[in-house]
Coordinates of C-alpha atoms in Angstrom, one line a residue:
Chain A
M1 CA -29.9 29.2 -16.3
T2 CA -26.2 28.8 -16.7
L3 CA -25.9 25.7 -17.8
F4 CA -22.6 23.1 -16.3
S5 CA -21.2 20.3 -18.6
I6 CA -19.2 17.5 -17.2
I7 CA -16.9 15.8 -19.0
G8 CA -16.3 11.9 -18.0
A9 CA -19.7 10.1 -17.2
G10 CA -17.8 7.6 -14.2
V11 CA -18.7 7.9 -10.5
A12 CA -17.0 11.0 -10.2
G13 CA -18.9 12.6 -13.0
L14 CA -22.2 11.6 -12.5
A15 CA -22.4 12.4 -8.9
V16 CA -21.3 15.8 -9.6
A17 CA -23.8 16.4 -12.3
S18 CA -26.6 14.4 -9.3
E19 CA -26.1 16.6 -7.1
L20 CA -25.9 19.8 -9.4
V21 CA -29.8 18.6 -10.4
S22 CA -30.6 17.9 -6.7
R23 CA -29.4 21.6 -6.5
G24 CA -31.7 22.9 -8.9
V25 CA -28.8 23.5 -11.4
K26 CA -29.1 22.5 -15.6
V27 CA -26.3 20.5 -16.5
Q28 CA -25.2 18.6 -19.4
V29 CA -23.0 15.4 -20.2
F30 CA -19.6 14.6 -22.5
D31 CA -18.7 10.7 -22.0
P32 CA -17.0 9.5 -25.7
G33 CA -17.5 5.9 -24.3
G34 CA -21.3 6.3 -23.7
S35 CA -23.0 5.2 -21.0
P36 CA -21.5 3.6 -17.7
G37 CA -19.3 0.8 -18.6
A38 CA -16.0 -1.0 -19.2
H39 CA -14.4 2.2 -20.2
G40 CA -14.5 3.7 -16.5
C41 CA -12.5 2.4 -13.7
S42 CA -15.6 2.8 -12.0
W43 CA -17.1 0.2 -13.3
W44 CA -14.6 -2.8 -11.5
A45 CA -14.8 -0.7 -7.5
G46 CA -15.9 -3.5 -5.2
G47 CA -18.7 -0.9 -3.5
M48 CA -17.7 -0.9 0.2
L49 CA -19.1 2.4 1.8
A50 CA -16.6 1.4 4.0
P51 CA -15.2 4.6 6.1
W52 CA -14.6 3.0 9.6
C53 CA -12.5 -0.2 7.5
E54 CA -10.6 2.1 5.4
Y55 CA -9.4 4.8 7.7
E56 CA -7.3 1.5 8.8
N57 CA -4.9 3.2 6.7
A58 CA -6.2 6.2 4.7
E59 CA -5.9 10.0 6.3
E60 CA -8.9 11.7 8.4
P61 CA -10.9 12.9 6.3
V62 CA -12.2 9.4 4.6
L63 CA -13.3 8.4 7.6
R64 CA -15.1 11.7 8.1
L65 CA -16.4 12.6 4.5
G66 CA -16.9 9.3 4.1
Q67 CA -19.7 8.2 6.1
Q68 CA -22.0 11.4 4.0
A69 CA -22.0 8.7 1.7
I70 CA -24.7 6.5 2.9
D71 CA -27.4 8.7 2.7
W72 CA -26.0 9.9 -0.3
W73 CA -26.2 6.9 -2.0
A74 CA -29.3 5.6 -0.6
D75 CA -31.3 8.0 -1.9
R76 CA -30.3 7.4 -5.4
T77 CA -29.5 3.4 -5.6
P78 CA -30.3 0.7 -2.9
V79 CA -27.4 0.4 -0.5
K80 CA -27.5 -2.6 2.0
R81 CA -27.1 -1.4 5.5
C82 CA -25.6 -4.3 7.1
G83 CA -22.3 -4.1 8.3
T84 CA -18.7 -5.1 7.4
L85 CA -16.9 -8.3 8.9
V86 CA -12.7 -8.4 9.2
V87 CA -11.9 -11.8 10.2
A88 CA -8.0 -13.0 10.1
S89 CA -6.9 -16.9 10.5
G90 CA -5.1 -17.1 13.8
R91 CA -1.4 -16.8 12.7
D92 CA -2.1 -13.2 11.5
L93 CA -4.2 -12.4 14.6
P94 CA -1.2 -9.5 15.2
D95 CA -3.3 -7.9 11.8
L96 CA -6.6 -8.1 13.4
R97 CA -4.3 -6.4 16.6
R98 CA -3.6 -3.1 14.8
F99 CA -6.8 -2.8 12.8
A100 CA -8.3 -2.1 15.8
R101 CA -5.8 -0.4 16.9
R102 CA -5.7 1.4 13.8
T103 CA -9.7 2.3 13.3
E104 CA -13.1 2.2 15.3
G105 CA -16.4 2.0 15.1
F106 CA -16.3 -1.3 15.8
D107 CA -17.7 -4.8 17.7
K108 CA -15.0 -7.4 18.5
V109 CA -16.7 -10.7 17.9
E110 CA -15.8 -13.7 18.9
R111 CA -16.8 -17.3 17.5
A112 CA -20.2 -17.3 18.1
K113 CA -21.0 -13.9 17.1
I114 CA -19.3 -14.8 13.7
A115 CA -21.0 -17.5 13.3
E116 CA -24.5 -15.9 14.1
L117 CA -23.5 -13.1 11.7
E118 CA -22.1 -15.5 8.5
P119 CA -22.7 -19.0 9.5
D120 CA -20.1 -19.9 6.6
L121 CA -16.9 -18.8 8.6
A122 CA -17.4 -20.1 11.5
A123 CA -13.9 -21.5 11.7
Y124 CA -13.2 -17.8 12.7
G125 CA -12.8 -17.4 16.4
K126 CA -11.9 -14.0 16.2
G127 CA -13.1 -10.3 14.2
L128 CA -14.3 -7.1 13.7
F129 CA -17.7 -5.8 13.2
F130 CA -18.3 -2.6 11.7
P131 CA -22.1 -1.9 12.2
E132 CA -22.8 0.6 10.4
E133 CA -20.4 0.4 7.3
A134 CA -22.8 -0.7 4.3
H135 CA -22.3 -1.8 0.5
L136 CA -23.4 -1.1 -2.8
D137 CA -23.8 -2.7 -6.1
P138 CA -21.6 -0.1 -8.4
R139 CA -22.8 -0.6 -11.8
K140 CA -26.3 -1.0 -10.7
A141 CA -25.1 2.9 -8.3
L142 CA -23.6 4.2 -12.0
Q143 CA -26.8 2.5 -13.9
D144 CA -29.3 3.9 -11.8
L145 CA -27.5 7.3 -11.9
Y146 CA -27.7 7.5 -15.7
R147 CA -30.8 6.5 -15.8
G148 CA -32.1 9.2 -13.3
L149 CA -30.8 12.5 -14.6
Q150 CA -31.8 11.4 -18.2
E151 CA -35.5 11.4 -17.0
Q152 CA -35.0 14.4 -15.1
G153 CA -34.3 16.1 -18.9
V154 CA -29.8 15.9 -18.9
D155 CA -28.6 15.9 -21.9
F156 CA -25.4 12.9 -22.4
H157 CA -23.7 13.2 -25.2
K158 CA -21.5 9.9 -26.4
K159 CA -18.3 12.5 -28.3
L160 CA -15.7 14.4 -26.4
A161 CA -16.2 17.8 -25.1
P162 CA -16.0 20.3 -27.3
A163 CA -12.7 23.0 -26.2
Q164 CA -13.1 26.3 -24.5
L165 CA -16.5 25.1 -23.2
K166 CA -17.7 27.5 -20.5
N167 CA -19.1 26.3 -17.2
A168 CA -17.1 22.8 -17.6
I169 CA -16.4 20.0 -14.4
D170 CA -13.9 17.9 -15.9
C171 CA -14.1 14.4 -13.9
R172 CA -12.6 11.9 -16.1
G173 CA -10.2 10.4 -14.1
L174 CA -6.8 9.6 -15.3
H175 CA -7.4 10.9 -19.0
A176 CA -6.7 14.2 -17.1
R177 CA -3.1 14.1 -16.1
E178 CA -1.9 15.9 -18.8
I179 CA -3.7 19.2 -16.8
L180 CA -3.0 17.4 -13.1
H181 CA 0.7 16.6 -13.4
D182 CA 0.7 15.3 -9.5
L183 CA -1.8 12.8 -10.5
R184 CA -1.3 9.3 -11.3
G185 CA -2.7 5.6 -11.6
V186 CA -2.6 2.4 -9.2
K187 CA -2.8 -0.6 -10.5
G188 CA -6.1 -2.6 -9.1
E189 CA -6.8 -6.5 -10.6
M190 CA -10.5 -8.0 -9.0
L191 CA -12.9 -10.5 -10.2
V192 CA -16.5 -12.1 -10.3
V193 CA -17.0 -15.4 -9.0
R194 CA -19.8 -16.9 -8.8
C195 CA -20.1 -19.4 -5.7
P196 CA -23.8 -20.7 -4.6
D197 CA -22.2 -23.2 -2.1
V198 CA -21.3 -19.9 0.0
S199 CA -23.9 -17.8 1.6
L200 CA -22.6 -14.2 2.7
T201 CA -24.1 -10.9 2.9
R202 CA -22.0 -8.5 4.3
P203 CA -18.4 -7.5 2.4
V204 CA -15.9 -9.6 4.6
R205 CA -12.3 -8.5 4.5
L206 CA -9.6 -11.5 5.7
L207 CA -6.6 -10.0 6.8
H208 CA -3.0 -10.8 5.8
P209 CA 0.1 -8.9 5.7
R210 CA 1.3 -10.2 2.3
M211 CA -2.4 -10.5 0.9
P212 CA -5.3 -8.9 2.1
L213 CA -9.2 -9.8 0.5
Y214 CA -11.7 -7.9 1.0
I215 CA -14.7 -9.6 -0.8
V216 CA -18.4 -8.3 -1.6
P217 CA -21.5 -10.6 -1.9
R218 CA -23.7 -9.2 -5.6
G219 CA -26.2 -11.0 -5.0
D220 CA -27.5 -14.7 -5.8
G221 CA -24.3 -16.0 -4.9
V222 CA -22.7 -13.5 -6.8
Y223 CA -19.1 -12.5 -5.6
M224 CA -16.6 -9.3 -6.0
L225 CA -13.5 -10.4 -5.1
G226 CA -11.3 -7.1 -4.9
A227 CA -8.5 -5.5 -5.2
T228 CA -4.8 -5.6 -5.4
M229 CA -3.0 -2.2 -5.1
I230 CA 0.4 -2.4 -7.6
E231 CA 2.0 1.4 -7.9
S232 CA 1.8 0.3 -11.3
E233 CA 0.5 2.7 -14.6
E234 CA -0.3 -0.9 -16.8
S235 CA -3.9 -0.7 -17.8
S236 CA -4.6 -3.8 -19.6
R237 CA -2.4 -6.3 -17.5
I238 CA -3.9 -9.2 -15.0
T239 CA -1.1 -11.1 -13.8
A240 CA -1.2 -14.8 -12.6
R241 CA 0.0 -14.1 -9.5
S242 CA -2.7 -11.5 -8.8
M243 CA -5.2 -14.0 -9.9
L244 CA -3.4 -16.5 -7.4
E245 CA -3.5 -14.7 -4.6
L246 CA -6.8 -12.9 -4.8
L247 CA -8.0 -16.9 -4.8
S248 CA -5.9 -18.2 -2.1
A249 CA -6.9 -15.3 -0.1
A250 CA -10.7 -16.5 -0.7
Y251 CA -10.2 -20.2 -0.8
A252 CA -8.6 -19.7 2.6
L253 CA -11.4 -18.0 3.9
N254 CA -13.8 -21.3 3.0
P255 CA -12.4 -24.0 1.1
A256 CA -15.7 -24.2 -0.8
F257 CA -14.5 -20.8 -3.0
G258 CA -12.3 -23.7 -4.7
E259 CA -15.4 -24.5 -6.7
A260 CA -16.4 -21.1 -8.0
E261 CA -17.3 -20.2 -11.5
V262 CA -15.2 -17.5 -12.4
L263 CA -17.6 -14.3 -14.3
E264 CA -15.2 -12.0 -15.1
I265 CA -11.8 -10.4 -14.6
G266 CA -10.9 -6.9 -14.8
V267 CA -8.0 -4.5 -13.9
D268 CA -7.8 -0.4 -14.1
L269 CA -6.1 2.6 -12.9
R270 CA -7.2 3.9 -9.6
P271 CA -6.3 7.8 -10.5
A272 CA -4.5 9.8 -7.2
F273 CA -2.9 12.7 -5.6
P274 CA 0.0 11.8 -3.6
D275 CA -1.5 11.9 -0.2
N276 CA -4.2 9.4 -2.1
L277 CA -7.0 12.0 -1.0
P278 CA -9.0 13.7 -3.7
R279 CA -8.5 17.5 -4.6
I280 CA -10.7 20.0 -6.4
R281 CA -9.1 22.7 -8.6
R282 CA -10.9 25.3 -10.4
L283 CA -8.0 26.4 -13.4
G284 CA -9.6 29.0 -15.6
H285 CA -13.8 28.4 -16.8
T286 CA -12.8 24.9 -15.3
I287 CA -13.2 22.7 -11.9
Y288 CA -11.2 20.2 -11.9
A289 CA -12.4 16.9 -9.6
N290 CA -10.4 14.4 -9.7
G291 CA -8.1 11.6 -7.4
L292 CA -10.8 9.6 -5.6
F293 CA -8.2 6.8 -5.8
R294 CA -9.6 3.4 -4.3
H295 CA -12.4 5.3 -2.5
G296 CA -14.7 6.4 -5.4
Y297 CA -18.4 5.6 -4.6
L298 CA -16.9 6.4 -0.6
L299 CA -15.9 10.0 -1.5
A300 CA -18.1 11.1 -4.8
P301 CA -20.4 12.0 -2.8
A302 CA -18.4 14.4 -0.7
L303 CA -16.7 15.4 -3.9
A304 CA -20.0 16.4 -6.0
R305 CA -20.7 18.5 -3.0
G306 CA -16.9 20.1 -2.9
V307 CA -17.3 20.9 -6.3
A308 CA -21.0 22.3 -6.3
D309 CA -20.3 24.9 -3.0
L310 CA -17.1 26.1 -5.4
A311 CA -19.1 26.2 -8.9
L312 CA -22.3 27.5 -6.8
E313 CA -21.4 29.6 -4.5
N314 CA -18.2 30.1 -4.7
T315 CA -17.0 28.4 -1.4
H316 CA -13.9 26.7 -0.8
S317 CA -14.9 23.3 0.5
E318 CA -11.6 21.0 3.0
M319 CA -10.9 19.9 -1.1
V320 CA -10.7 23.0 -3.0
D321 CA -6.6 23.1 -3.2
E322 CA -6.1 25.4 -6.1
D323 CA -8.1 28.1 -6.8
R324 CA -7.1 30.0 -10.0
A325 CA -10.2 31.2 -12.2
Chain B
M1 CA 34.5 2.8 8.0
R2 CA 33.8 0.3 5.9
T3 CA 32.6 0.9 2.5
F4 CA 29.8 0.2 0.2
Y5 CA 31.2 -1.1 -2.9
G6 CA 33.6 2.4 -3.0
T7 CA 30.5 4.7 -1.8
D8 CA 30.2 6.5 1.9
L9 CA 26.4 5.9 3.3
P10 CA 25.8 9.1 3.9
N11 CA 23.8 7.6 7.3
P12 CA 23.7 3.9 8.6
L13 CA 20.2 3.6 7.7
M14 CA 18.5 1.9 4.2
L15 CA 14.8 2.3 4.0
G16 CA 12.4 0.5 1.8
T17 CA 9.5 1.7 0.2
A18 CA 7.2 -0.2 -0.2
Q19 CA 3.3 -0.6 2.0
Y20 CA 3.2 3.0 2.7
P21 CA -0.6 4.6 3.5
S22 CA 0.5 7.0 0.1
P23 CA 3.1 8.8 -1.5
A24 CA 2.9 11.8 0.5
I25 CA 3.6 9.8 4.3
L26 CA 7.3 7.5 2.7
E27 CA 8.6 11.2 1.5
Q28 CA 7.2 12.7 4.5
A29 CA 9.0 9.2 6.0
F30 CA 12.0 9.7 4.2
R31 CA 12.5 13.5 5.7
E32 CA 12.3 12.5 9.0
S33 CA 14.5 9.6 9.0
G34 CA 17.1 10.9 7.1
A35 CA 18.0 7.5 4.9
G36 CA 20.3 7.7 2.6
V37 CA 19.3 5.0 0.9
A38 CA 16.0 4.0 -0.5
T39 CA 15.2 -0.3 -1.3
V40 CA 13.2 0.3 -4.4
S41 CA 11.1 -3.3 -5.4
L42 CA 10.5 -3.7 -9.3
R43 CA 9.2 -7.4 -10.0
R44 CA 5.7 -6.2 -9.3
E45 CA 5.5 -3.1 -10.5
G46 CA 7.6 -3.2 -13.6
A47 CA 6.4 -4.5 -16.6
G48 CA 6.8 -1.9 -19.8
G49 CA 8.2 0.3 -17.2
A50 CA 4.2 1.3 -16.0
G51 CA 6.0 1.7 -12.6
Q52 CA 7.5 4.9 -14.5
T53 CA 5.9 7.7 -12.3
F54 CA 6.3 6.0 -8.6
W55 CA 10.3 5.9 -9.1
Q56 CA 10.2 9.3 -10.5
M57 CA 8.9 9.8 -7.0
I58 CA 11.7 7.2 -5.4
S59 CA 14.2 9.4 -7.9
D60 CA 13.1 12.5 -6.3
L61 CA 13.9 11.7 -2.9
N62 CA 17.3 12.4 -3.8
V63 CA 19.2 9.4 -1.6
L64 CA 21.2 6.5 -3.4
I65 CA 19.0 3.9 -4.8
L66 CA 19.1 -0.2 -4.0
P67 CA 16.9 -2.1 -6.5
N68 CA 16.0 -5.0 -5.5
T69 CA 14.5 -8.4 -6.9
A70 CA 11.9 -9.1 -4.0
G71 CA 9.8 -11.6 -4.8
C72 CA 11.9 -13.4 -6.8
H73 CA 12.2 -17.0 -6.5
T74 CA 14.7 -18.2 -9.2
V75 CA 18.1 -17.4 -10.1
K76 CA 16.6 -16.6 -13.3
E77 CA 13.6 -14.1 -12.6
A78 CA 16.5 -12.8 -9.9
V79 CA 18.9 -11.7 -13.0
T80 CA 16.3 -10.3 -15.4
T81 CA 14.8 -7.9 -12.4
A82 CA 18.3 -6.9 -12.1
H83 CA 18.7 -5.9 -15.3
M84 CA 15.7 -4.1 -15.5
A85 CA 16.7 -2.4 -12.5
R86 CA 20.0 -1.6 -13.8
E87 CA 17.9 0.3 -16.8
V88 CA 15.6 1.8 -15.2
F89 CA 17.8 2.7 -12.0
G90 CA 21.2 3.6 -14.2
T91 CA 23.2 2.1 -10.7
D92 CA 24.9 -1.2 -10.4
W93 CA 23.5 -2.1 -7.4
I94 CA 20.9 -4.4 -6.5
K95 CA 19.6 -6.1 -3.3
L96 CA 20.0 -9.6 -4.5
E97 CA 16.7 -11.1 -2.9
L98 CA 15.9 -14.8 -3.6
I99 CA 13.0 -15.9 -1.2
G100 CA 13.5 -19.9 -0.6
H101 CA 10.5 -20.4 1.8
T102 CA 6.8 -18.8 1.4
D103 CA 5.5 -18.3 4.5
S104 CA 9.5 -17.2 6.5
L105 CA 10.5 -15.5 3.5
Q106 CA 13.5 -17.3 4.2
P107 CA 16.3 -16.7 1.7
D108 CA 16.7 -20.0 -0.5
V109 CA 20.7 -19.1 -0.2
F110 CA 21.7 -22.1 -3.0
Q111 CA 20.3 -20.1 -5.4
L112 CA 22.0 -16.9 -4.0
V113 CA 25.5 -17.3 -4.4
E114 CA 24.3 -18.3 -7.7
A115 CA 22.8 -15.4 -8.9
A116 CA 25.4 -13.5 -6.6
R117 CA 28.2 -15.4 -9.0
I118 CA 26.1 -14.5 -12.3
L119 CA 25.5 -10.9 -11.2
T120 CA 28.8 -9.4 -10.1
D121 CA 30.4 -11.5 -13.5
D122 CA 27.6 -8.3 -15.4
G123 CA 29.5 -6.6 -13.3
F124 CA 26.5 -6.1 -10.7
Q125 CA 27.8 -5.0 -7.1
V126 CA 25.3 -7.2 -5.1
F127 CA 24.2 -6.3 -1.6
P128 CA 22.7 -10.2 -1.0
Y129 CA 20.2 -11.1 1.5
T130 CA 21.2 -13.7 3.4
T131 CA 20.7 -15.6 6.3
D132 CA 23.4 -14.8 9.3
D133 CA 25.1 -18.5 8.0
L134 CA 28.8 -17.9 8.0
I135 CA 29.7 -20.0 5.7
V136 CA 27.5 -19.0 3.0
G137 CA 28.5 -15.6 3.7
E138 CA 31.9 -16.4 2.7
R139 CA 30.7 -18.4 -0.2
L140 CA 28.7 -14.5 -1.1
L141 CA 32.4 -12.7 -1.1
E142 CA 33.8 -15.7 -3.2
A143 CA 31.4 -15.2 -5.6
G144 CA 32.4 -11.5 -6.3
C145 CA 29.8 -9.9 -3.1
E146 CA 31.8 -7.5 -0.9
V147 CA 28.4 -6.3 1.7
L148 CA 26.6 -9.1 3.4
M149 CA 22.9 -8.2 4.7
P150 CA 22.0 -11.3 7.3
W151 CA 18.4 -11.8 8.4
G152 CA 17.3 -10.1 11.7
A153 CA 14.5 -12.2 11.5
P154 CA 12.3 -12.7 8.8
I155 CA 11.0 -10.3 6.7
G156 CA 7.8 -8.0 8.0
S157 CA 8.0 -10.5 11.4
G158 CA 8.8 -7.0 13.5
R159 CA 11.3 -10.0 15.9
G160 CA 14.0 -7.7 16.2
L161 CA 17.4 -9.8 16.3
N162 CA 16.5 -13.8 16.6
N163 CA 20.0 -14.6 16.8
E164 CA 22.5 -12.2 18.1
Y165 CA 25.2 -15.1 18.7
A166 CA 24.7 -15.7 15.4
L167 CA 24.7 -12.5 14.2
R168 CA 28.4 -11.2 16.8
A169 CA 30.3 -14.0 14.8
M170 CA 29.7 -12.9 11.3
R171 CA 30.7 -9.4 12.9
A172 CA 34.0 -11.3 14.3
E173 CA 34.1 -13.4 10.6
F174 CA 34.2 -10.6 8.4
P175 CA 36.0 -7.4 10.7
D176 CA 36.6 -6.0 7.1
T177 CA 33.1 -6.5 4.9
P178 CA 30.5 -4.5 5.5
L179 CA 27.7 -5.8 7.2
V180 CA 23.8 -4.7 7.6
V181 CA 21.2 -6.4 9.2
D182 CA 18.2 -6.9 6.8
A183 CA 14.6 -7.3 8.1
G184 CA 12.9 -8.0 10.8
I185 CA 13.6 -4.6 12.3
G186 CA 10.5 -3.9 14.6
L187 CA 11.6 -1.5 16.9
P188 CA 14.5 1.2 17.4
S189 CA 15.7 -1.0 20.2
H190 CA 16.0 -3.6 17.5
A191 CA 18.0 -1.2 15.3
A192 CA 20.2 0.3 17.9
H193 CA 20.3 -3.7 18.8
A194 CA 22.0 -4.0 15.7
M195 CA 24.2 -0.7 15.4
E196 CA 25.5 -2.1 19.0
L197 CA 27.0 -5.0 17.9
G198 CA 28.9 -3.4 15.2
Y199 CA 27.3 -3.2 11.9
D200 CA 27.5 -0.6 9.2
A201 CA 24.1 -0.5 8.2
V202 CA 20.0 -1.4 9.0
L203 CA 17.5 -1.9 7.0
L204 CA 13.8 -1.9 7.4
N205 CA 10.7 -0.9 5.8
T206 CA 7.6 -2.8 7.3
A207 CA 8.0 -1.3 10.7
V208 CA 7.4 2.0 9.2
A209 CA 5.6 1.8 6.4
R210 CA 3.1 0.1 8.5
A211 CA 2.8 1.9 12.0
G212 CA 0.5 4.3 12.4
E213 CA 2.4 7.4 12.4
P214 CA 5.1 6.6 9.4
A215 CA 7.1 9.7 9.5
T216 CA 7.3 9.2 13.7
M217 CA 8.7 6.0 13.7
A218 CA 11.0 6.8 10.6
R219 CA 12.3 9.4 12.9
A220 CA 12.5 7.1 16.4
M221 CA 14.7 4.2 13.8
K222 CA 17.4 7.5 13.2
L223 CA 17.9 7.8 16.5
A224 CA 17.6 4.9 17.3
I225 CA 20.3 4.1 14.5
E226 CA 22.9 7.2 15.9
A227 CA 22.5 6.1 19.2
G228 CA 23.8 2.7 18.8
Q229 CA 26.6 3.4 16.3
L230 CA 28.0 5.8 19.3
A231 CA 27.1 3.0 21.7
H232 CA 29.4 1.0 19.7
Q233 CA 31.8 3.8 19.0
A234 CA 32.0 4.2 22.9
D235 CA 33.4 1.2 23.7
P236 CA 30.4 -0.3 26.0
I237 CA 31.1 -2.0 28.8
E238 CA 30.8 -6.0 29.7
A239 CA 28.5 -7.5 31.0
R240 CA 28.6 -8.8 34.7
D241 CA 27.2 -11.0 36.9
M242 CA 27.3 -8.9 40.2
A243 CA 27.0 -6.0 40.7
E244 CA 30.6 -3.5 40.5
A245 CA 29.9 0.0 43.0
S246 CA 30.7 3.0 40.8
T247 CA 31.6 4.6 44.5
P248 CA 33.5 2.9 46.8
V249 CA 31.5 1.2 49.8
I250 CA 34.9 1.1 52.3
G251 CA 35.4 3.5 54.6
K252 CA 31.9 5.5 54.6
A253 CA 30.4 6.2 57.3
F254 CA 27.1 3.2 59.2
L255 CA 23.8 4.7 59.5
T256 CA 22.1 3.0 61.7

């Protein structure tokens, strides 16, 4: 039986491993970083499964392929299906109208309904509610995949993959750019706060022309605030301006965030191709799966299925853009 | 034709490179717009040359590059950013933007004049983003600027030309200076309007980048700018209060 070697244990690598294993294939995983952690950019993600909202600024495949993600993840890790609420302050209502024009799958909600959904946002008079959307805890999701794979007998090697591996699937994100020359990094900064004074049950997006914010509840009064998107490839510097903007936006959403405890700040680079859509490429003995951009959890299931289809059935899904096997 | 520091623009559209859904869409928009100049922000992407990949994509568009100091609030920041821009893009051109007001992003014209003087002395060719104030315009020319870029309306507001009277006055006051309406354009008709007033170019970004179909809007802007430019050259008629029949009415048969 063929043994597939997956290189990289971020969300892409683990999702591909999980998909292959679910199709009865034997796999092993190489990652010098070991188990999921801060070395991978998917560690810093929001974990929103929000294809309808993301369509506002993304190409059509994100909307269509992203819808597969919710059920795929729900088979593997806890997924909260309670929608997304999008709000804007009075003077940014043009942005809310634009968001509505550019998306689908929402209900327009007014003050009473907003207060019913999220009592702590009762100050907002207009919003959009996307009832089908969901979210997960990305770190728990990575750990659940990791443990699940281990339980199913997958070997994890805490080292670099040997050269000249047969049947290799390279999911190294930005580390693969020496091969994938059109890959670039897009900087993202985030923070995690504890704020028991605010109670939100679902991801909330606050629209703003310059500082859009999303907040994802992690439970127990902990919230992830994200995320900047900067065309820069520095992976280690968190700027005061970015923190200022994210926290100002959170404070504007509900002033109680002013008393939040900052638990963590993070920064990393999202691997992206020029159209910000993921790609699968087969070059020689290796399949490259990369470019999940800001849609790691949203598009990893579709990417994993595409890789499995190519590797096992030689079927070319739409993400395959090159096949020089 | 008025030249920009001795350079003829290939066409009168300067297009910004921020806020596009993806670099691929940015590239399509540039192709459709035919823009001759790309403005690029360095302030946030800049540190340590970390924006190189993106800047290389902009350079690959094969248009003139006009780096800007977007996001700068002080003379010192703007001067530092300008020097970085010169190093990165190898051009003396700099769009000088010094923000004075957080909500309207209105330029701080006092700092603007000071920074323009410093940068001109350093050999830069400064494109100042300014208001439609005539005296500020004069001061900028005295500081060494050979181009003025008054706002149509606040950045990203898409309101068009808020004060046509002031923009007309500016055109009349500075007949030999290249003038660019920078900021506030939301629709092709706004861009055409600026060109009809005799402006030499239009600089815009949000109107294209945040449109649902950026490439389509880019083409619409290109057509409108060409229309406005032709209209200006064609010496348009004056508006008047009463009808002026285009065919004589005397001598026509009355139908009862």
